[in-house]
Tab-separated table of C-alpha atoms and ligand atoms in Angstrom:
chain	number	residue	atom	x	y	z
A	552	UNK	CA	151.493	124.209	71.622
A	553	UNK	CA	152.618	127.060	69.647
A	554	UNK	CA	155.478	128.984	70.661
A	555	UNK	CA	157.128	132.259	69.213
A	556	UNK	CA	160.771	132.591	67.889
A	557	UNK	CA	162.968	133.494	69.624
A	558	UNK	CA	164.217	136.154	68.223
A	559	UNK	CA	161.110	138.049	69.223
A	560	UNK	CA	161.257	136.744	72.663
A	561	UNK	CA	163.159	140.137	74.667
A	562	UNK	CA	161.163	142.627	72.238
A	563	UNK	CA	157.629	141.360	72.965
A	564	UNK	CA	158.997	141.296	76.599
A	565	UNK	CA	160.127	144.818	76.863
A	566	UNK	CA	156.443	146.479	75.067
A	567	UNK	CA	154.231	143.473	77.288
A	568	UNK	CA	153.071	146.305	79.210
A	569	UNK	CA	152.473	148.975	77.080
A	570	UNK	CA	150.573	146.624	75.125
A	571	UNK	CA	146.872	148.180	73.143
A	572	UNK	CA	144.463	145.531	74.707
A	573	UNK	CA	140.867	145.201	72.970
A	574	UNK	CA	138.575	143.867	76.417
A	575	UNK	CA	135.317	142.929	74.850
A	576	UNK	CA	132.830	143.231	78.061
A	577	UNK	CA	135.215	145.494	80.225
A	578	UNK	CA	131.890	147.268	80.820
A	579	UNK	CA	130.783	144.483	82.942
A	580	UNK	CA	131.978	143.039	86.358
A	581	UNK	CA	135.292	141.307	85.972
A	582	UNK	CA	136.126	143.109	82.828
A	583	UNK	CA	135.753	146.451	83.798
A	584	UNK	CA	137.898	145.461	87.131
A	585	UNK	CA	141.032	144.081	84.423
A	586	UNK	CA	140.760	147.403	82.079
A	587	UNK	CA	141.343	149.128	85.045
A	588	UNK	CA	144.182	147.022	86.331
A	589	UNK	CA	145.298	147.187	82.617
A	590	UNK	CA	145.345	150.965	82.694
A	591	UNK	CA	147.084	151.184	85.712
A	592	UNK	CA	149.744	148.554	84.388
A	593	UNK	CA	150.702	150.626	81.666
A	594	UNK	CA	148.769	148.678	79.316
A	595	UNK	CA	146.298	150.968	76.852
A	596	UNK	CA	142.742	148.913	76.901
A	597	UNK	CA	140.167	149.612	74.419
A	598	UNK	CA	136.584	148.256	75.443
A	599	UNK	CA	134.056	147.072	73.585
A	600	UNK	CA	130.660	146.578	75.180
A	601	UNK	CA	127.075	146.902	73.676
A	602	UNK	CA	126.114	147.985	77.251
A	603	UNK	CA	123.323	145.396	76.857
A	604	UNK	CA	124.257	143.861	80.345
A	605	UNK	CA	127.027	145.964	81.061
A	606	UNK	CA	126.780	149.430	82.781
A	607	UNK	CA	128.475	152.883	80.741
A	608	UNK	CA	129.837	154.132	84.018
A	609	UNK	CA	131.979	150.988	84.980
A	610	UNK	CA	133.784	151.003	81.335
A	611	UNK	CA	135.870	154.500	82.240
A	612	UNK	CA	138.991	152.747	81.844
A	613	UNK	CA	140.515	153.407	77.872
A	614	UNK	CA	138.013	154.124	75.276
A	615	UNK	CA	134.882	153.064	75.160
A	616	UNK	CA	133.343	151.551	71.466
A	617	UNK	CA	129.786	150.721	71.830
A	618	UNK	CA	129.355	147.755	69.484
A	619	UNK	CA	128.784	143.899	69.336
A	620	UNK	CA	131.380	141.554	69.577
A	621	UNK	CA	129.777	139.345	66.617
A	622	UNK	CA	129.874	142.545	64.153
A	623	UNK	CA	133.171	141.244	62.777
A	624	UNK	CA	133.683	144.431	60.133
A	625	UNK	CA	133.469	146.372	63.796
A	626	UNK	CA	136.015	144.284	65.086
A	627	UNK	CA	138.451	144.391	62.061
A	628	UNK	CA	137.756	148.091	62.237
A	629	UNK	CA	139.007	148.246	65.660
A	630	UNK	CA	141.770	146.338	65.631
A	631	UNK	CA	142.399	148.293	62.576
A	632	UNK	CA	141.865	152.359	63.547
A	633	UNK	CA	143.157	151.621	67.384
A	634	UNK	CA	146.208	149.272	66.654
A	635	UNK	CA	145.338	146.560	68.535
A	636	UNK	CA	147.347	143.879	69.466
A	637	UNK	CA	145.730	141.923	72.004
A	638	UNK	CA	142.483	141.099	73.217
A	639	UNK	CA	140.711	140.028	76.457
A	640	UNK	CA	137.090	138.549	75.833
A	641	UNK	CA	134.423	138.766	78.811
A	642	UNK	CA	131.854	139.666	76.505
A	643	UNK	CA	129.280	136.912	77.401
A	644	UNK	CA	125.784	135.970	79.085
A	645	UNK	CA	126.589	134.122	82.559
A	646	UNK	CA	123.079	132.646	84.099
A	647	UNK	CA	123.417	129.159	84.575
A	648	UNK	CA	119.285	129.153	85.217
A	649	UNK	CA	118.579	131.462	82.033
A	650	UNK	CA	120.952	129.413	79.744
A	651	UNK	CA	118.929	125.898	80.501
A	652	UNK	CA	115.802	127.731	80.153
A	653	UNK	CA	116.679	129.692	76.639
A	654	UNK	CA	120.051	127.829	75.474
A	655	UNK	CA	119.582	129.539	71.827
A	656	UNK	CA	120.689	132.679	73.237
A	657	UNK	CA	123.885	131.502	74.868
A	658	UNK	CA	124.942	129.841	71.960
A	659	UNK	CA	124.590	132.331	70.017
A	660	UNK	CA	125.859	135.144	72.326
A	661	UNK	CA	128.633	133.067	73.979
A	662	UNK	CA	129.453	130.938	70.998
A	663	UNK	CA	128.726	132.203	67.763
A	664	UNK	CA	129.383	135.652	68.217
A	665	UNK	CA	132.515	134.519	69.923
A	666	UNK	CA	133.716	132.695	66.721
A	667	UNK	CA	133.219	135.811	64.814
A	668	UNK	CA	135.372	137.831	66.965
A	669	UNK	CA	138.077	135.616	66.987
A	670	UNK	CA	138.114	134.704	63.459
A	671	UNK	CA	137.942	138.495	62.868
A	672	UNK	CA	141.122	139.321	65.198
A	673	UNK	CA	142.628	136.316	63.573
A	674	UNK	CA	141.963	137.930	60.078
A	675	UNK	CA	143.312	141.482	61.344
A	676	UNK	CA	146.712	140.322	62.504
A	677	UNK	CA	146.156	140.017	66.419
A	678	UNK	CA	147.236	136.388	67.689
A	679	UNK	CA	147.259	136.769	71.628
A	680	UNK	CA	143.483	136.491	73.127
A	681	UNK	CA	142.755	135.461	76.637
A	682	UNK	CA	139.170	133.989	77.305
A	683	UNK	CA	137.158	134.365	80.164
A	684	UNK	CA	136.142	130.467	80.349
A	685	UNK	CA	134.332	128.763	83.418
A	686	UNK	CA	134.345	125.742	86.011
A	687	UNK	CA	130.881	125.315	84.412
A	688	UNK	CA	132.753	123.449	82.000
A	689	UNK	CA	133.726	120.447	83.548
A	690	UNK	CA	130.318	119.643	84.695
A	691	UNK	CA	129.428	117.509	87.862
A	692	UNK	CA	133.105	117.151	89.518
A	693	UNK	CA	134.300	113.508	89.600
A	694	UNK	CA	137.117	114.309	91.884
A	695	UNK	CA	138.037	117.684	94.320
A	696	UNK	CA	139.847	120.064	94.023
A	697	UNK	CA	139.478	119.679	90.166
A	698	UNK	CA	142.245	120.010	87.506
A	699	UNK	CA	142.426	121.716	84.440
A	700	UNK	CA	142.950	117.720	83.186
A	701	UNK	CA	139.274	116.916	84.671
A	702	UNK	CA	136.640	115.950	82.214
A	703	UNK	CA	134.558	118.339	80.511
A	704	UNK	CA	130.906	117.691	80.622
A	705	UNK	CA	128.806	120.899	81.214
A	706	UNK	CA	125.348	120.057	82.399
A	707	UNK	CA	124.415	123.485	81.356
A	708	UNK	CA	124.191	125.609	78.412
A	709	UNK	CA	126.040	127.926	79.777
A	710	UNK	CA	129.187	125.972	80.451
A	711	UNK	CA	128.993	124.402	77.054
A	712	UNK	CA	129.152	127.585	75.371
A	713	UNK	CA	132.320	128.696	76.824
A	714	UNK	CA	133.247	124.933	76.490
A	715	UNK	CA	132.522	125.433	72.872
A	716	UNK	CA	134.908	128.108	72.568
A	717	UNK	CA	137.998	126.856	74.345
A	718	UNK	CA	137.521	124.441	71.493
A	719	UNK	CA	137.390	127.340	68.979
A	720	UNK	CA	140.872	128.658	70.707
A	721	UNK	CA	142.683	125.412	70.310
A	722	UNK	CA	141.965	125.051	66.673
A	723	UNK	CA	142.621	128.166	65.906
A	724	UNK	CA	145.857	128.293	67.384
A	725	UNK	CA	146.406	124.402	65.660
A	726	UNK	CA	145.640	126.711	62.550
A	727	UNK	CA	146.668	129.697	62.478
A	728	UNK	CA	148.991	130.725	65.484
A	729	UNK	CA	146.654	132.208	67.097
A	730	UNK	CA	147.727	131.800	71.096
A	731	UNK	CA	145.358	131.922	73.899
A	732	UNK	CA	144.429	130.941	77.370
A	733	UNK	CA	141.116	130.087	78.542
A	734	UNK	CA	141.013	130.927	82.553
A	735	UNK	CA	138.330	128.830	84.159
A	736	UNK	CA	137.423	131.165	86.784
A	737	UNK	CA	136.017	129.661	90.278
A	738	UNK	CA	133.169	132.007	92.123
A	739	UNK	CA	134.020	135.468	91.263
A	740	UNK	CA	133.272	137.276	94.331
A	741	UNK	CA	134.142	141.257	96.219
A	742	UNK	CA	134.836	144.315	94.882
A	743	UNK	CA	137.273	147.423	93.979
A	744	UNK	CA	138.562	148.227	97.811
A	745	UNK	CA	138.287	151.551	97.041
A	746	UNK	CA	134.487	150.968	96.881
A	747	UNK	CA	133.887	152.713	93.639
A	748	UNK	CA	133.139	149.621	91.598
A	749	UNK	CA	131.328	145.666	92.307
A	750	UNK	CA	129.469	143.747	91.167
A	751	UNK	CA	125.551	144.746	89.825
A	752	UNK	CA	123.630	142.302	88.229
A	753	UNK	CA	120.180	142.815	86.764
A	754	UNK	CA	118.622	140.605	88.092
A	755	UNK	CA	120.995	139.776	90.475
A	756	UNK	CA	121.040	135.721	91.488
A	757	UNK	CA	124.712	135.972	92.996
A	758	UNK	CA	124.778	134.546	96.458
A	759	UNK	CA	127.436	137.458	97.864
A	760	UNK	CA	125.101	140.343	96.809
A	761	UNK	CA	122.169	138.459	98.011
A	762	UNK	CA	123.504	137.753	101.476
A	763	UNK	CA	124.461	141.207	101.830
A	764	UNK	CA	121.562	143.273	100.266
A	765	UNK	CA	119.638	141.328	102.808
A	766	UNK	CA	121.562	142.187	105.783
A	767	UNK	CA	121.535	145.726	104.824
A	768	UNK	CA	117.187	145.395	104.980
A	769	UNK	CA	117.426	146.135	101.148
A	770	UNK	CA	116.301	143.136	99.419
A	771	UNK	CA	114.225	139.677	100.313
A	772	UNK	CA	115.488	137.235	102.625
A	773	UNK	CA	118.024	135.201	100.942
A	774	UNK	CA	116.865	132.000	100.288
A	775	UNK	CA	119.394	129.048	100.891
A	776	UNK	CA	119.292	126.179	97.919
A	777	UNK	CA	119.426	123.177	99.065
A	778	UNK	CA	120.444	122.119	102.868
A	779	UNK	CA	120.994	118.310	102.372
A	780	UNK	CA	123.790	118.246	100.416
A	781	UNK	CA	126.617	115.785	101.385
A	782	UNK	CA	129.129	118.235	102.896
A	783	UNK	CA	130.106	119.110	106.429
A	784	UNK	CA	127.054	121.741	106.807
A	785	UNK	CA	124.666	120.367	104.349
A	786	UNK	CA	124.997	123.428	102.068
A	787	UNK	CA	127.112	124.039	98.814
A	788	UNK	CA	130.920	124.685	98.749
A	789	UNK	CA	132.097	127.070	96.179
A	790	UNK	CA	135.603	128.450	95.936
A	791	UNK	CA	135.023	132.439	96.005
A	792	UNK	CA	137.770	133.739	93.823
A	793	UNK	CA	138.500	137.985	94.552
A	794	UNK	CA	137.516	140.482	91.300
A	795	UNK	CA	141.129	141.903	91.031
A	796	UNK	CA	142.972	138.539	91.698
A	797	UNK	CA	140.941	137.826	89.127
A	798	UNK	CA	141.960	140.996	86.959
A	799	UNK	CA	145.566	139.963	87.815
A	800	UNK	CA	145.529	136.714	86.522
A	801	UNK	CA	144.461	138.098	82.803
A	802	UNK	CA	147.664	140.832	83.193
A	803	UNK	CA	149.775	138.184	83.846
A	804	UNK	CA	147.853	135.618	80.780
A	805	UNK	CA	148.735	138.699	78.571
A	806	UNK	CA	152.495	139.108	79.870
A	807	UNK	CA	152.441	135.129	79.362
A	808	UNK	CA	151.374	135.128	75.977
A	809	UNK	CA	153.724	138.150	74.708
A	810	UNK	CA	156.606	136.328	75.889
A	811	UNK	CA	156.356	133.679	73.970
A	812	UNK	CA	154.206	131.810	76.665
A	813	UNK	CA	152.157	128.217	75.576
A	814	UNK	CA	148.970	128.164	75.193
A	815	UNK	CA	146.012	126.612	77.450
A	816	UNK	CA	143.906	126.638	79.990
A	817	UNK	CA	144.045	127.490	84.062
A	818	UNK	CA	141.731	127.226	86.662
A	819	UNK	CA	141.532	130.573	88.982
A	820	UNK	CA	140.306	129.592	92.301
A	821	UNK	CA	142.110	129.698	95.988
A	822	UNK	CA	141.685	126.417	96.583
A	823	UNK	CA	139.340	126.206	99.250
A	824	UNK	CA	135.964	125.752	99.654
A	825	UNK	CA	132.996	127.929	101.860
A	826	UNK	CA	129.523	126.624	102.392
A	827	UNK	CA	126.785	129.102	101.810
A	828	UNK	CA	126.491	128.815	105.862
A	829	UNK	CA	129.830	130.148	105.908
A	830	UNK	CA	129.076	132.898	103.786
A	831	UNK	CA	125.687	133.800	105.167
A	832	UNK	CA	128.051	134.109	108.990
A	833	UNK	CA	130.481	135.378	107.138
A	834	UNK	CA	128.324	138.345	105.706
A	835	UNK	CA	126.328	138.929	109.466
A	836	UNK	CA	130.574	139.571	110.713
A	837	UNK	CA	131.139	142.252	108.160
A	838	UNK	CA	127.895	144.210	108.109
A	839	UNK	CA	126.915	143.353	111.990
A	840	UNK	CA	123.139	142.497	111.206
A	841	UNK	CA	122.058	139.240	110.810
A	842	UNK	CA	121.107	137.940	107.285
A	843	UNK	CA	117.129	137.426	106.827
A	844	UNK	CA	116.914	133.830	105.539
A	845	UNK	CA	114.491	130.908	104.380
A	846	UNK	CA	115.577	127.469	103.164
A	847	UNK	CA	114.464	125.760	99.908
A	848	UNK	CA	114.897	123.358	98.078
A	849	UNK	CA	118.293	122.380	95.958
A	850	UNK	CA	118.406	124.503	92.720
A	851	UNK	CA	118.546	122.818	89.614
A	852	UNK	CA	121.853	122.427	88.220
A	853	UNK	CA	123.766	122.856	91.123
A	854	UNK	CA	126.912	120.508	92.170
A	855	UNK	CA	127.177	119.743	95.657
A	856	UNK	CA	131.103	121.286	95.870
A	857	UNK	CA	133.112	123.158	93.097
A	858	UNK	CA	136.980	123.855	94.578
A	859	UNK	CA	139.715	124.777	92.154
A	860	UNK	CA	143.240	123.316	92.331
A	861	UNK	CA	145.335	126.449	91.331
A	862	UNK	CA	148.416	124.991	91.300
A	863	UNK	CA	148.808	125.669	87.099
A	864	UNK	CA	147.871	129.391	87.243
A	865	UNK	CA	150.595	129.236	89.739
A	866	UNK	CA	153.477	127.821	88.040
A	867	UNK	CA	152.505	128.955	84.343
A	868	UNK	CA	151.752	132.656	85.421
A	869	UNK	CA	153.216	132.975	89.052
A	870	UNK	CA	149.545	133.937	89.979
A	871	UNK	CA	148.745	133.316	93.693
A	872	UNK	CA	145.328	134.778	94.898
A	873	UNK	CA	146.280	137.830	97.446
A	874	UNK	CA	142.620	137.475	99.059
A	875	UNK	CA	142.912	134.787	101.367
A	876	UNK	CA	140.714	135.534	103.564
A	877	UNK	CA	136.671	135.126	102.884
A	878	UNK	CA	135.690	137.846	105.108
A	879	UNK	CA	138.631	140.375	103.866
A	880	UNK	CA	136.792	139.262	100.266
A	881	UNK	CA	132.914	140.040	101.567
A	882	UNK	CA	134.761	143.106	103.507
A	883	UNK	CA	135.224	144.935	100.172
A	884	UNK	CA	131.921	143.588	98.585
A	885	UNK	CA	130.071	145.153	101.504
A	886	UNK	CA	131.686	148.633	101.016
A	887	UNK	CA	130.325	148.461	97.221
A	888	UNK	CA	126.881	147.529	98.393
A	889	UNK	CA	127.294	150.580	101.280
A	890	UNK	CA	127.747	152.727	98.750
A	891	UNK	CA	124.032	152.211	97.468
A	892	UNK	CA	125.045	149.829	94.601
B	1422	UDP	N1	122.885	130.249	96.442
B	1422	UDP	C1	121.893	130.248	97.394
B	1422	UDP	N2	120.919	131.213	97.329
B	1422	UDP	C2	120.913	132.189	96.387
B	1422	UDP	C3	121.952	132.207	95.429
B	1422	UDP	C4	122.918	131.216	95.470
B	1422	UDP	O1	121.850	129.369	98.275
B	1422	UDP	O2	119.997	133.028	96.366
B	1422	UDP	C5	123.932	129.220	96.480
B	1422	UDP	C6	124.011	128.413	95.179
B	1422	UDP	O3	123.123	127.317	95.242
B	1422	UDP	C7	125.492	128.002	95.165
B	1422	UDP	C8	126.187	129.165	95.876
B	1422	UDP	O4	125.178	129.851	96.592
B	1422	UDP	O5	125.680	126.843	95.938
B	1422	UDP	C9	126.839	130.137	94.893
B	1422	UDP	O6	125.878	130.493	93.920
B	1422	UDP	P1	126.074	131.724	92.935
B	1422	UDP	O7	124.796	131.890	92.183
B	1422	UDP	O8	126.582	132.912	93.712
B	1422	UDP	O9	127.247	131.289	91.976
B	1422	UDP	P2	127.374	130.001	91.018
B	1422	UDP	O10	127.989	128.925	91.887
B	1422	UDP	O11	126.006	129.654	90.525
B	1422	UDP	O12	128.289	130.447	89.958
């Protein structure tokens, strides 16, 4: 795909980290974790958020602009008055359930608007973008643990508007240069360990927060989707993926990129899967009180297992997940949620 010559190689190597970083969405759960790993990097991140779904006090991390993503004069005005040179996009709706119910709204928030950013960073000079893509994208898995070469076919809205884009990434880069890397993150899952930031959805349909907001007596029973699915327990596997090995993995796309690094796609997941038994035990270890729960019915949409092979993020970016351990993962989400989340 497209490279960089090499006479820019070293130089774009030496200023990687000191790099001014535009993360669209760094207001919300995995973006405001990276423009915090950014700052701490060295890297100067400018985030733009409309705060719709995003929350003011987790965007401290660079300058907040309060603005849409689709307003492409904003954008160019940005990119312009801050000297960007990079971006990160988050900036996206991310309910499977809402997106089959009103798909309009994903295609225009995820898709549309996204096409208008990055045409807009296109048309202000900034080539290197990194895009917050899914495992909702390939769709029912045909084979585990799935590869970044596994058909895409999203049975949801949601997936094929981040689908959508990757495809808006790749032409553009046919195009115009542009470089980019779509990460296909796994289950994001846990928190800052220094328990000042997590994850807080409105409403929140995350099994993690769930399981532990109804240990801690604060919310419903959790109620357990589906318990005949073909797997060793009956319940779903998902591959729960840490927040800041997730943040890591978009420091080290950026790095990638800057140095001349090809364009594409990775899938961030540890490789293994955990039932939502294994969670629910999982969560009674960490917070010592059992979890209140009822069993329904499979919800709709759902694939039995979804389990990442990670071996590309690996050799392309050196990224290995530091988070091993589910519980070590739920430990940190559970301080968040002590906190009074
Ligand atoms: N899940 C569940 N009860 C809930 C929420 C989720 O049993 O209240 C299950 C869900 O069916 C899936 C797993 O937990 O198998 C992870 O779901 P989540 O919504 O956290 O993430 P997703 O896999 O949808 O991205």
């Amino acid at each position: 795909m497209e490279g960089t010559p090499k006479r820019a190689r070293w130089y774009q190597s030496s200023v990687a980290s000191s790099l001014r970083v535009l993360v669209t969405g760094g207001a919300g759960y995995i973006g405001s974790h990276t423009a915090r790993l950014l700052a701490e990097e060295g890297f100067s991140p400018f985030v733009l958020d409309d705060l719709g779904r995003g929350h003011r006090e987790a965007a401290r991390f660079g300058q907040l602009i309060v603005g849409d993503v689709g307003d492409a004069a904003l954008v160019a005005r940005v990119v312009r008055d801050h000297r960007i040179e990079a971006a990160v996009h988050f900036a996206a709706f991310a309910y499977v359930g809402e997106s089959v119910r009103d798909p309009g709204l994903y295609w225009t928030n995820n898709t549309v608007k996204s096409l208008a950013l990055v045409d807009a960073l296109v048309g202000a000079g900034v080539r290197d973008v990194v895009f917050s893509s899914t495992c909702a994208t390939y769709g029912d898995p045909r084979s585990l643990p799935l590869r970044e070469d596994h058909p895409q076919a999203p049975v949801n809205a949601y997936g094929a508007s981040k689908l959508a884009v990757e495809h808006i990434l790749r032409s553009y880069g046919v195009a115009h240069g542009l470089r980019w890397m779509a990460l296909r993150y796994f289950n994001a899952a846990g928190a800052h360990p220094d328990g000042t930031m997590g994850e807080r959805h409105d409403p929140e349909t995350h099994l993690v927060p769930l399981a532990i907001e109804a240990a801690l007596g604060r919310a419903r029973p959790l109620e357990i989707f589906g318990t005949d699915y073909d797997t060793p327990d009956g319940t779903a596997l998902r591959d729960y993926v840490h927040v800041l090995d997730l943040a890591d993995a978009h420091v080290r796309a950026l790095r990638h990129l800057a140095q001349g690094g090809a364009s594409g796609a990775l899938n961030l997941g540890t490789g293994r899967g955990h039932s939502v038994r294994e969670i629910v035990s999982a969560v009674e270890g960490v917070v010592g009180k059992p979890v209140p729960h009822t069993f329904g019915p499979r919800r709709a949409g759902d694939p039995p297992a979804l389990v990442a092979d990670p071996t590309n993020a690996r050799t392309t970016l050196g990224w290995t997940p530091q988070y091993t351990d589910l519980r070590a993962i739920i430990e940190t989400a559970a301080r968040w949620h002590r906190r009074g989340a």
